[in-house]
Coordinates of C-alpha atoms in Angstrom, one line a residue:
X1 CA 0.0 0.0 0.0
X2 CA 1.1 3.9 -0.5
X3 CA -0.2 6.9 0.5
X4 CA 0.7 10.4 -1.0
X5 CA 1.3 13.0 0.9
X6 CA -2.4 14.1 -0.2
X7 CA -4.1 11.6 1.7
X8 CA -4.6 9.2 -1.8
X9 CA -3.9 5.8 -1.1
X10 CA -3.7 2.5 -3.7
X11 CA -2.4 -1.1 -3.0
X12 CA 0.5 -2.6 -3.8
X13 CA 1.1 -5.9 -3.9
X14 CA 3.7 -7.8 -1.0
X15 CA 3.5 -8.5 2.5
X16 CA 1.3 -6.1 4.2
X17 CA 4.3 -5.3 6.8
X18 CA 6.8 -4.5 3.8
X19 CA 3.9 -1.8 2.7
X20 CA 3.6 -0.5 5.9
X21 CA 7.2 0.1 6.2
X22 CA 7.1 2.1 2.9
X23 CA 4.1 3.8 3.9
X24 CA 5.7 5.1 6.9
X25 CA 9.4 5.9 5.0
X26 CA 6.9 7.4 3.0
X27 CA 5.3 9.8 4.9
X28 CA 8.1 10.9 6.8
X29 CA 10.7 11.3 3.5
X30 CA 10.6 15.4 3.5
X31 CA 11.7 15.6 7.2
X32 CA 14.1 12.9 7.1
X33 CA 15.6 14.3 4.1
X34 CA 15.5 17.6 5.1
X35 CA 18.1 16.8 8.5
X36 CA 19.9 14.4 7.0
X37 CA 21.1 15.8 4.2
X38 CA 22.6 19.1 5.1
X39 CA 24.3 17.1 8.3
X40 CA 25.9 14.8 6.1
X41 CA 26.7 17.5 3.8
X42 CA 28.7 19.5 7.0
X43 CA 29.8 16.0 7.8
X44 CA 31.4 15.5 4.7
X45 CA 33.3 19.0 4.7
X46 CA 34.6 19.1 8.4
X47 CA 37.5 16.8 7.5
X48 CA 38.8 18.3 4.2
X49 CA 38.7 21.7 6.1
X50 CA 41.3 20.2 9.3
X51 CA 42.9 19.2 7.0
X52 CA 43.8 21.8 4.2
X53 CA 43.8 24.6 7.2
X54 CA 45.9 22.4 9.5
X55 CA 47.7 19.7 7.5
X56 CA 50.6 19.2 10.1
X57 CA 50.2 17.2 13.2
X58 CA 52.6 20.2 14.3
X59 CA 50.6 22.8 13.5
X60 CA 47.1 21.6 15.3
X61 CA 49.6 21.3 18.6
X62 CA 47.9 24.9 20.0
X63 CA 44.3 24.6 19.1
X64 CA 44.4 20.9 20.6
X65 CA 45.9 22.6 23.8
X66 CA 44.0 25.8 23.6
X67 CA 40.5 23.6 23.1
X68 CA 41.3 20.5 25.5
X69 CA 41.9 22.6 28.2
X70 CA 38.5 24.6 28.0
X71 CA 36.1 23.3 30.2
X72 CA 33.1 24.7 28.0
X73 CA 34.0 22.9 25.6
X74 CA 35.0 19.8 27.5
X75 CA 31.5 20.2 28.7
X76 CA 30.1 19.9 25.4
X77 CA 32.7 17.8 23.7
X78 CA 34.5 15.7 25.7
X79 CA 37.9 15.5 26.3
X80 CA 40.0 16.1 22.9
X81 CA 42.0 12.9 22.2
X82 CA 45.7 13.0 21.2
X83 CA 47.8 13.3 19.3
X84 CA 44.6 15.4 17.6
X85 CA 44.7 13.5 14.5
X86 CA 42.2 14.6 11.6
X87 CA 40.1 11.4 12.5
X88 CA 40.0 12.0 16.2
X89 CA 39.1 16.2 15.8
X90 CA 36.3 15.0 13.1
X91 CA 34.8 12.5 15.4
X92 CA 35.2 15.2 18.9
X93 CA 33.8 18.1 16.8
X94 CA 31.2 17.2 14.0
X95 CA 30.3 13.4 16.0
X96 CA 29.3 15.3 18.8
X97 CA 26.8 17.1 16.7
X98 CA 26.1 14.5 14.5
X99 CA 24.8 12.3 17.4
X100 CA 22.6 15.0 19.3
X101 CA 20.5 16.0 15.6
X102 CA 20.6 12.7 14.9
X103 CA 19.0 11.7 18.8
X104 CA 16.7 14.7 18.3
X105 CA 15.4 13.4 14.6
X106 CA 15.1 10.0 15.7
X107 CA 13.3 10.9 18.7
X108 CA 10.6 12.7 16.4
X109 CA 10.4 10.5 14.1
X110 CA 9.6 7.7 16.3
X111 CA 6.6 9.4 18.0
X112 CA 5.4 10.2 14.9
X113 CA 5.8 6.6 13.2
X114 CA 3.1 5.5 16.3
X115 CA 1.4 8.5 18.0
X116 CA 1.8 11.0 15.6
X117 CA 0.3 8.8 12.6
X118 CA -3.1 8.0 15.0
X119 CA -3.2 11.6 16.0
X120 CA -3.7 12.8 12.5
X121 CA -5.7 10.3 11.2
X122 CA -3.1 8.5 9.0
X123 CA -2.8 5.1 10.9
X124 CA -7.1 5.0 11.0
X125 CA -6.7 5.1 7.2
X126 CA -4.1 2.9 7.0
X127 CA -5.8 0.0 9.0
X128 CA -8.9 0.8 6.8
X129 CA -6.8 -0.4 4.3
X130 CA -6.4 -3.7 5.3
X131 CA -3.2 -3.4 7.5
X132 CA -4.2 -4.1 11.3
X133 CA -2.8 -2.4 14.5
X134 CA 0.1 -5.4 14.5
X135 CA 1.4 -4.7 11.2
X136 CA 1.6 -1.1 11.5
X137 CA 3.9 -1.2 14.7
X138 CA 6.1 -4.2 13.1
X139 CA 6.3 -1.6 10.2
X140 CA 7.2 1.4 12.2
X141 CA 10.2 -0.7 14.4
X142 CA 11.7 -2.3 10.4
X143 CA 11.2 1.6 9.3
X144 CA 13.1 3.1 12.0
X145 CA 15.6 -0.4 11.8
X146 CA 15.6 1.3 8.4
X147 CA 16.6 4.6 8.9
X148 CA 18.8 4.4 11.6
X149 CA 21.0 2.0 9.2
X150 CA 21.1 3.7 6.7
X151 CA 22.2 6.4 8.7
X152 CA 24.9 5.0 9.6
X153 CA 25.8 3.2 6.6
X154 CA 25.7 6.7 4.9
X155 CA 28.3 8.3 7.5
X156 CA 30.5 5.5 6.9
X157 CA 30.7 6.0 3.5
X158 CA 31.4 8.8 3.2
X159 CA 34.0 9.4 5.9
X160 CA 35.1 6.3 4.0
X161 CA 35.6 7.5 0.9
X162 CA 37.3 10.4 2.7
X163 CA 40.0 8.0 3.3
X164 CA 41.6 8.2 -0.7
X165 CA 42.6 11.6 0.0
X166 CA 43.6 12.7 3.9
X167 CA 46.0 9.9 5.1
X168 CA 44.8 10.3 8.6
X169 CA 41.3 8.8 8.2
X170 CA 41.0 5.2 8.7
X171 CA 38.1 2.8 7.2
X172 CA 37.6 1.4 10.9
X173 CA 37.5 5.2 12.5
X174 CA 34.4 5.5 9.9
X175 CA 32.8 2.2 10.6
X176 CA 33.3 3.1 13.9
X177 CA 31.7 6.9 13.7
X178 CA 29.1 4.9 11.8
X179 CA 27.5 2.3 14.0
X180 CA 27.7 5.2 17.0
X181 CA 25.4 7.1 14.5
X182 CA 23.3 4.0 14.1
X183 CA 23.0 3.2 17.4
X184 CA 22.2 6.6 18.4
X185 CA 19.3 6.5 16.2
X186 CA 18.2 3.4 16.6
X187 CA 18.0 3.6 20.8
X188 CA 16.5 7.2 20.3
X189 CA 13.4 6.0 17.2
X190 CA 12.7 2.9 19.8
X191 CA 12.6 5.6 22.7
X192 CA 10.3 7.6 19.9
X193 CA 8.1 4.7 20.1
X194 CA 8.1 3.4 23.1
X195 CA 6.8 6.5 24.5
X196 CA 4.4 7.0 21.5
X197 CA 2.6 3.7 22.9
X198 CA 2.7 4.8 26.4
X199 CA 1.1 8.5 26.0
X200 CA -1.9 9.8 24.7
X201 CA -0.6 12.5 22.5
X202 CA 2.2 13.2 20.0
X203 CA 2.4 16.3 22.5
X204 CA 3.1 14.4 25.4
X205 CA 5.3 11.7 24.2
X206 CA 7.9 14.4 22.6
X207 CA 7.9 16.1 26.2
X208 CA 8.7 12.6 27.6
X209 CA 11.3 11.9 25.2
X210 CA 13.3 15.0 25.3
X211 CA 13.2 15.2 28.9
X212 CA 14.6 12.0 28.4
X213 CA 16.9 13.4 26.1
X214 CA 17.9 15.7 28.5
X215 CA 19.2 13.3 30.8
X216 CA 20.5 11.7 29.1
X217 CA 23.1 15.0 27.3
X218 CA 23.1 15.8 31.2
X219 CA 24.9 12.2 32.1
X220 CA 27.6 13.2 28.9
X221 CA 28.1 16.4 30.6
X222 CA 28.9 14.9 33.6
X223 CA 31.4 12.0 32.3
X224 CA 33.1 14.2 30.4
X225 CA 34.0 17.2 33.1
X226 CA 34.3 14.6 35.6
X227 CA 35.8 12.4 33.8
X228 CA 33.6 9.3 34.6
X229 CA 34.3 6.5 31.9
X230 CA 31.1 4.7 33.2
X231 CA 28.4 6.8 32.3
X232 CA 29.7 7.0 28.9
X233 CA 28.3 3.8 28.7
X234 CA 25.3 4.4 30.6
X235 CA 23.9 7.7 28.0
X236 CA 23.2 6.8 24.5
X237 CA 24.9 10.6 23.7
X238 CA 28.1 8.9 25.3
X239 CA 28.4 5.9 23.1
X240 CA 30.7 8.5 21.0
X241 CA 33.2 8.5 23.6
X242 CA 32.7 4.9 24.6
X243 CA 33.3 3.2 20.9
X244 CA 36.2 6.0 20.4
X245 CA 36.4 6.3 17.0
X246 CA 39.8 7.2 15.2
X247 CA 41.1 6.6 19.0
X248 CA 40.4 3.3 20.4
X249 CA 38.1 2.1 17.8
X250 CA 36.3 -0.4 20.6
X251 CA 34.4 -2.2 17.4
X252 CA 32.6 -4.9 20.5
X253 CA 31.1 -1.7 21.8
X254 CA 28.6 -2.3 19.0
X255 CA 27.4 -5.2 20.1
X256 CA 26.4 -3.8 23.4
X257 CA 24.6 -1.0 22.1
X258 CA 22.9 -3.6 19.5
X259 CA 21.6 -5.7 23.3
X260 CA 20.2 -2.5 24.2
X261 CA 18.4 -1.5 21.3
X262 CA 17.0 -5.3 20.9
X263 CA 15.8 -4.7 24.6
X264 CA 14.0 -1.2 23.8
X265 CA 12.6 -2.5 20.7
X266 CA 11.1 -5.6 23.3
X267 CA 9.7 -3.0 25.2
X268 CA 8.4 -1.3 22.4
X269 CA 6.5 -4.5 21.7
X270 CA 5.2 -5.1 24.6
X271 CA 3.5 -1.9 25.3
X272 CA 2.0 -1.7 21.6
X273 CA 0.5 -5.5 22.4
X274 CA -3.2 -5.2 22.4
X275 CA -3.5 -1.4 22.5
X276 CA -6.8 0.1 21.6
X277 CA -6.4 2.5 18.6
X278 CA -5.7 5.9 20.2
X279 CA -5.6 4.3 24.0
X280 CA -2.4 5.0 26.2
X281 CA -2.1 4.6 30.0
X282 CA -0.3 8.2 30.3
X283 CA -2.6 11.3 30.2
X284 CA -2.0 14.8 29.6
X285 CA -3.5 16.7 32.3
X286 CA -7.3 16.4 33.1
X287 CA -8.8 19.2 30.6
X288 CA -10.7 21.6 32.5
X289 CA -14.6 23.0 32.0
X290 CA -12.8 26.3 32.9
X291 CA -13.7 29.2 30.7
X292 CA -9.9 30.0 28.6
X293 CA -9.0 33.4 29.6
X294 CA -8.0 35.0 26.4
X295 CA -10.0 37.8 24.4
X296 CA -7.8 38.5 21.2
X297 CA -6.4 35.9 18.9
X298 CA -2.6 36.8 20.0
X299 CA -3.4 35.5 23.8
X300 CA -4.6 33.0 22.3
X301 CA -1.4 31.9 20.0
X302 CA 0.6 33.2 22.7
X303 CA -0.4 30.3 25.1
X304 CA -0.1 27.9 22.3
X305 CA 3.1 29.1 21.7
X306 CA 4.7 29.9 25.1
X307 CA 5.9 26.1 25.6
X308 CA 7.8 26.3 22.3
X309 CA 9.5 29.6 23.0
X310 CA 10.5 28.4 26.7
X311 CA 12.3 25.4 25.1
X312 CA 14.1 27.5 22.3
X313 CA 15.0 30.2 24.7
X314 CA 16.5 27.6 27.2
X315 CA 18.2 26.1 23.8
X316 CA 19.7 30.0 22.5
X317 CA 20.6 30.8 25.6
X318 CA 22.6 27.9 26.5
X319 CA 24.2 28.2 22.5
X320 CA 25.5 31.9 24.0
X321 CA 26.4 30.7 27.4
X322 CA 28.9 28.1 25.9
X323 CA 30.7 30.5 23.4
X324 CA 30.7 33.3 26.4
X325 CA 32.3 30.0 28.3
X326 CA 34.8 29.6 25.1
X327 CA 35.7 33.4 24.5
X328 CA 38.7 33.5 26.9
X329 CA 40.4 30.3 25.9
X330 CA 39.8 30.8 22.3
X331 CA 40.5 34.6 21.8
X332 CA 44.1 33.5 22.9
X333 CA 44.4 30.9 20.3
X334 CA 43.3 33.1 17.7
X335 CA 45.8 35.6 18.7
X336 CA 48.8 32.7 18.7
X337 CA 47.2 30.9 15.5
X338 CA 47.7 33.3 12.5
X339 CA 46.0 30.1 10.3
X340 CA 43.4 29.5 12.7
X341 CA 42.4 33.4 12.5
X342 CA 43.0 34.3 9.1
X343 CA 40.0 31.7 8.5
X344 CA 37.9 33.3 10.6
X345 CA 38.8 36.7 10.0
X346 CA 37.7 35.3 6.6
X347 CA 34.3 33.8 7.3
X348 CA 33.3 36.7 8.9
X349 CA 34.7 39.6 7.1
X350 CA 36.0 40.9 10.4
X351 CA 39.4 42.7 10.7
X352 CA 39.8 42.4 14.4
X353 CA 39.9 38.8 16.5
X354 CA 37.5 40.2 18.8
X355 CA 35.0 41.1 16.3
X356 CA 35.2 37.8 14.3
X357 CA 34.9 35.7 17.3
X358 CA 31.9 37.4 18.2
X359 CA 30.1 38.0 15.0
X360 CA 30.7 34.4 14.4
X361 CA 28.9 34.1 18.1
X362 CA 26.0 36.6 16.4
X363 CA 25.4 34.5 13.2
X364 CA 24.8 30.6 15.0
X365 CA 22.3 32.5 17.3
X366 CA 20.8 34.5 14.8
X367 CA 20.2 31.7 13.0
X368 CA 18.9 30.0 15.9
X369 CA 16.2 32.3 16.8
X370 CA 15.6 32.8 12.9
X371 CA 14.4 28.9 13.2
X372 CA 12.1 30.1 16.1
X373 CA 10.4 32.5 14.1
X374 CA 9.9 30.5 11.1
X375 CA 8.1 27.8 12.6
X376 CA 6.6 29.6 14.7
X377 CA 4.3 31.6 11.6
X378 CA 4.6 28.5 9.4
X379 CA 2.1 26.9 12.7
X380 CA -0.6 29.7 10.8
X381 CA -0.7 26.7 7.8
X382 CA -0.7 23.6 10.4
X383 CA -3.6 25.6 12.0
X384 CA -5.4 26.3 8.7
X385 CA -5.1 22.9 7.6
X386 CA -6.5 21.2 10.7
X387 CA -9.2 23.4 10.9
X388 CA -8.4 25.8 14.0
X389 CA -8.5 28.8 11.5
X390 CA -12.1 27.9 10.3
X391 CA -13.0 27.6 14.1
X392 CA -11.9 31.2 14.8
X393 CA -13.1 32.5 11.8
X394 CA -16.5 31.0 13.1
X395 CA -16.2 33.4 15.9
X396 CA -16.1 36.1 14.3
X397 CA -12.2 36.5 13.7
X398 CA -10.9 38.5 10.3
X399 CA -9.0 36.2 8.0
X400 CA -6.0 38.3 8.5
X401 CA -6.1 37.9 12.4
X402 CA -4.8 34.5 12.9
X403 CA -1.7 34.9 10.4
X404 CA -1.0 38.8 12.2
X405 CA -0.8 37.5 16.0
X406 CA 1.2 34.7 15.0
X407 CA 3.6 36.9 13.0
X408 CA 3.5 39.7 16.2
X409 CA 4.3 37.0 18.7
X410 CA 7.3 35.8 16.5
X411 CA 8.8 38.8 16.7
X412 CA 7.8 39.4 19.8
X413 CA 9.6 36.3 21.3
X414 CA 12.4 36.2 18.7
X415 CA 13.8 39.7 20.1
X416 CA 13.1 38.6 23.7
X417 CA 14.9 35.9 23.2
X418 CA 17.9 37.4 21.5
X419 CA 17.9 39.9 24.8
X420 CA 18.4 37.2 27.1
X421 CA 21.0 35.6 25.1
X422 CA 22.7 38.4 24.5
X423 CA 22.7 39.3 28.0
X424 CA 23.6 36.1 29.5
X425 CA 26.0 35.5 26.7
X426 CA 27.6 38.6 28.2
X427 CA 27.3 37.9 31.5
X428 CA 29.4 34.5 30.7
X429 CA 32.0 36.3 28.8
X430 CA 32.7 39.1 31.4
X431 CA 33.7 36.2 33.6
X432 CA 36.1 35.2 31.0
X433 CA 38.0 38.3 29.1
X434 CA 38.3 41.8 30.4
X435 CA 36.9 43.8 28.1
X436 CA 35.6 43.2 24.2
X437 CA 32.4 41.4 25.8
X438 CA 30.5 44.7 25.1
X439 CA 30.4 43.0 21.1
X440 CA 28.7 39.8 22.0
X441 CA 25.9 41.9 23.2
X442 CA 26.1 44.3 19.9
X443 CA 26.9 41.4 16.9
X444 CA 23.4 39.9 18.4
X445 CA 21.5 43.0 18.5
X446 CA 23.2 44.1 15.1
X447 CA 20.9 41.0 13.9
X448 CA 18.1 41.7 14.5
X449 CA 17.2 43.4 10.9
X450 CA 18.2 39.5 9.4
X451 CA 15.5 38.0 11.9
X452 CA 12.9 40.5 11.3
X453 CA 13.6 39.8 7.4
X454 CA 13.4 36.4 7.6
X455 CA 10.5 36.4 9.6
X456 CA 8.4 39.1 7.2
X457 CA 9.3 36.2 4.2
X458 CA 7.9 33.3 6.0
X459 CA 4.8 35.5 6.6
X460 CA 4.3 36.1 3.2
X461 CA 5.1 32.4 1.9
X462 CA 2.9 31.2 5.0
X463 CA -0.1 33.5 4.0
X464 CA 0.2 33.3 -0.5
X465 CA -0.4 29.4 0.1
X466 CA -0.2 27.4 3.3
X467 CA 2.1 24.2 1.5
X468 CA 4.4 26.8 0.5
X469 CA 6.0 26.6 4.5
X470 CA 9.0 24.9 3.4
X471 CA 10.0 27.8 0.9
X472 CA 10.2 30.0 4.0
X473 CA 13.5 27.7 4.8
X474 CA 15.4 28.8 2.0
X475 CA 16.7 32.6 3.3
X476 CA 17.4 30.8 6.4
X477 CA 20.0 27.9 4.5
X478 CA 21.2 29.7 2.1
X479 CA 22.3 32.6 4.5
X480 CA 24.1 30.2 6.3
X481 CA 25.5 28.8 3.7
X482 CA 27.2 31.7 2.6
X483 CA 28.2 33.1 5.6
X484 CA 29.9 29.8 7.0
X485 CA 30.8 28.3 3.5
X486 CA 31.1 31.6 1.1
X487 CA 35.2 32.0 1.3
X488 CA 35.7 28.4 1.7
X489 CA 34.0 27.9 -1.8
X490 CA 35.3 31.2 -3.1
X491 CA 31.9 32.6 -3.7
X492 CA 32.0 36.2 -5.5
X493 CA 31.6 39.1 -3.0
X494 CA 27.7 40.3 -4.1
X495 CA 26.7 37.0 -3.6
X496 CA 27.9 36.4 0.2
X497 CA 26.6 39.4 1.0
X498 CA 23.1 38.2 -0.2
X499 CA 23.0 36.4 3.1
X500 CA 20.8 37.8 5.6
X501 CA 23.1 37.4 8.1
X502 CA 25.7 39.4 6.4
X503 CA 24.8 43.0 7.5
X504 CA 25.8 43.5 10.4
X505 CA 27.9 46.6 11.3
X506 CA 31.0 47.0 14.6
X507 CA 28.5 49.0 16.5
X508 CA 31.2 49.0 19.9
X509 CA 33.3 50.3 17.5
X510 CA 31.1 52.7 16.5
X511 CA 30.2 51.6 12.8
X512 CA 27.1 53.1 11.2
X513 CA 24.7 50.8 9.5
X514 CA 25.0 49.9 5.4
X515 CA 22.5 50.0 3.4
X516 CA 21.9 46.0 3.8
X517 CA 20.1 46.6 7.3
X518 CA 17.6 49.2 6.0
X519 CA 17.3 46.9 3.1
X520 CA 16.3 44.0 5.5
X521 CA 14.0 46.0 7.5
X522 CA 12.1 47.0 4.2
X523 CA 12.4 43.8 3.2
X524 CA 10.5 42.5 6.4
X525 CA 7.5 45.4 6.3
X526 CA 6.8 44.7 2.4
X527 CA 7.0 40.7 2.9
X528 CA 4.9 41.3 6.2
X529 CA 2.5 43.7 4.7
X530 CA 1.9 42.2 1.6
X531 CA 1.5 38.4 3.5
X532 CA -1.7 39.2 5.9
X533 CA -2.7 41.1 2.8
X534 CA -2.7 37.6 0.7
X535 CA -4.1 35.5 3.8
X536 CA -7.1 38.2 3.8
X537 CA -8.0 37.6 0.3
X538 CA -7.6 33.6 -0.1
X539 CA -9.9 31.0 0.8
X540 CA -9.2 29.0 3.8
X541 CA -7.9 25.6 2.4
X542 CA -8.0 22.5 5.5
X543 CA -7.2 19.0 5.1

């Protein structure tokens, strides 16, 4: 059987669990492609740039000493093995990412192969299809077997194939990088699922998992500033450090995370046995007969939305924290490491260390709190489509009303939360360098025009059609793109500064702004302006 992202649906012939693992790949291909394909793409690059900026083991001897001895980034990393070879800064840098989006995908996707799927109504037409409550969850534990696999598969290739040309990789470091990234997946779909089964709502069962989540980043944190081997092995996030790719290359390690995943995916079927469709023994909280206290449409999105901008504050402002933590240790490097500085000087068309360390700082949390905003006024089309527009339009609401408060509270909460990341940021750094932290707080302010554009083009995508949302994403990636890749791939001048997040003046130094911020900000009134316009005028399309 397939179903189109339209809701259509045919049979196919084949085992009825083989379909029902397609139907789920299926349904899920956009958001699986869309994270895995830009992390392997950084994946692929991080190595080729150690080693054409640092291509002596001699010449990575001060950033391995300047970075291992940071406890920020110990925090986050882990401890930096030696001698620092290409392999081993790969795996301590770009695995530690790879495995926390990957944990956080996986974790997603499987509450939404289970929960998510009954919650919309997909898994009611599926078993109308023939295909009964069994033979969806055997589907949804071979699809995330799937994925997770070929995850892994696809890290060691191409980390493998990295091997013809930088000496210092090895096809077992890559194998090794790629069951972690397997296993990581795998334990963190299961956990997807398993709490799917248990809770009543896709809502829910995400809350569950990233507290889960949580811990389990907080054990990491703890292993590696304490230096306690064992709960490397007790947090999924710490497999990294227990397998020790490029290092140790522990290859039975995978056999232990293999027992664990066997025994989630147990679990998984044990909780899913005999499950009424839509039944789970955890509730959300008992709804209440309560009249809702709101009067306008914007309290109303605002305590829809307040959850999501609690978590993505929490998330900014421990992004700023950790490069406040890192600004001491890693202004001196720059200062000693003339390569190390000349690449950033050239990524961020900064003169002064000072400035590119902290413009660098501006453009990860600008982009950060660019995400925020994005989904939060693409929600306007999830809301259209399920029907919560129609409802408030049934109350009397203007069309334009629901897209406006939703656009007003992103920018509303997108500049609160670049204050309290710039301000702790700050805070942090203060504690770390004697003076210069007065720019962290500026490059993030000087942003603000990039998030306010941004956010006006997402409106205006958003209200000219609602399954136009992923559009909105493009400013976003291609920004980022050129800032972080633009010199690397020697990308003419106009076109870097096309970037969004290229505008952004020394305003401690007392730099005036170009023409590129007054050019954002009208960019953000006319996209704005001309997007409730459109929403106004359309029909209201649901399903």
């Amino acid at each position: 059987m397939r179903i189109e992202s339209a809701g259509r649906c045919e049979m196919s012939r084949g085992p009825r669990t083989v379909s029902a693992v397609r139907v789920t790949l299926r349904t899920h291909r956009r958001k699986i492609l869309t994270w895995c394909v830009p992390l392997l793409a950084l994946l692929a690059s991080v190595a080729p740039s150690y080693s054409s900026t640092y291509p002596r083991l001699d010449q990575r001897e001060h950033l391995i000493n300047s970075l291992g001895s940071n406890a920020a980034t110990r925090l986050l990393y882990g401890q930096l093995p030696r001698p620092g070879t290409i392999g081993q800064l790969a795996a301590w840098e770009m695995g530690t990412y790879l495995i926390i989006v990957t944990s956080i995908l996986s974790l997603l996707l499987g509450v939404s192969f289970v929960r998510g799927t009954e919650d919309s109504g997909m898994a009611e037409l599926v078993q109308a299809s023939g295909h009964a409550a069994p033979d969806r969850l055997r589907g949804a534990l071979e699809a995330a077997f799937v994925f997770s696999v070929g995850l892994g598969v696809a890290v060691f290739v191409i980390l493998g194939l990295e091997t013809i040309s930088i000496d210092e990789l090895t096809w077992r470091g890559a194998a090794g990088l790629g069951v972690v990234t397997a296993s990581c997946a795998l334990v963190f779909t299961l956990t997807g699922l398993l709490l799917g089964e248990l809770a009543d709502s896709a809502g829910l069962a995400k809350s569950l998992g990233f507290a889960v989540l949580a811990v389990a980043f907080a054990l990491r944190a703890v292993a590696n500033v304490h230096g306690v081997d064992a709960l490397h092995w007790v947090s999924p996030l710490g497999w990294l450090d227990a397998e020790s790719p490029y290092t140790h290359d522990r290859w039975w390690a995978g056999a232990i995370f293999a027992v664990v995943c066997v025994v989630l995916g147990a679990c998984v079927r044990i909780a899913g046995r005999g499950r009424d469709y839509g039944a789970a023994p955890l509730h959300e909280r008992s709804a209440s007969d309560d009249r809702l206290r709101v009067r306008t449409v914007a309290q109303l999105v605002w305590h829809l939305e307040r959850g999501r901008w609690v978590v993505w504050t929490a998330i900014v402002t421990a992004v700023a924290a950790l490069f406040g933590g890192m600004s001491g240790s890693l202004l001196d490097f720059l200062t000693d490491d003339t390569s190390t500085a000349k690449l950033m000087r050239e990524l961020t068309g900064e003169d002064g260390l000072e400035a590119s360390f902290f413009s660098f700082a501006g453009v990860l949390i600008a982009m950060l709190v660019s995400c925020y905003a994005v989904i939060t006024v693409l929600a306007d089309g999830t809301a259209e489509g399920d029907g919560t527009i129609d409802d408030l339009l049934a109350c009397g609401t203007s069309r334009r009303s629901p897209l406006l408060a939703r656009l007003l509270i992103a920018l509303g909460g997108s500049l609160a939360m670049m204050v309290v990341a710039g301000g702790v940021g700050t805070l942090v750094t203060l504690s770390q360098v004697s003076h210069g932290a007065d720019r962290y707080v500026a490059y993030v302010a000087g942003q603000v025009p990039a998030v306010l554009a941004v956010t006006g083009i997402a409106a205006l995508v958003i209200g000219v059609h609602r399954r136009w949302g992923p559009i909105a994403w493009l400013p976003v990636a291609a920004s980022a793109v050129l800032v972080f890749m633009g010199s690397v791939l020697h990308a003419p001048d106009w076109l870097q500064h096309a970037g969004v997040f290229a505008h952004v003046p020394d305003y401690a130094a007392g730099s005036a702004p170009g023409t590129g911020v007054f050019v954002l900000v009208a960019c953000f009134a006319g996209a704005a302006l001309l997007g409730v316009w459109r929403r106004a005028e359309r029909d209201v399309e649901t399903g």
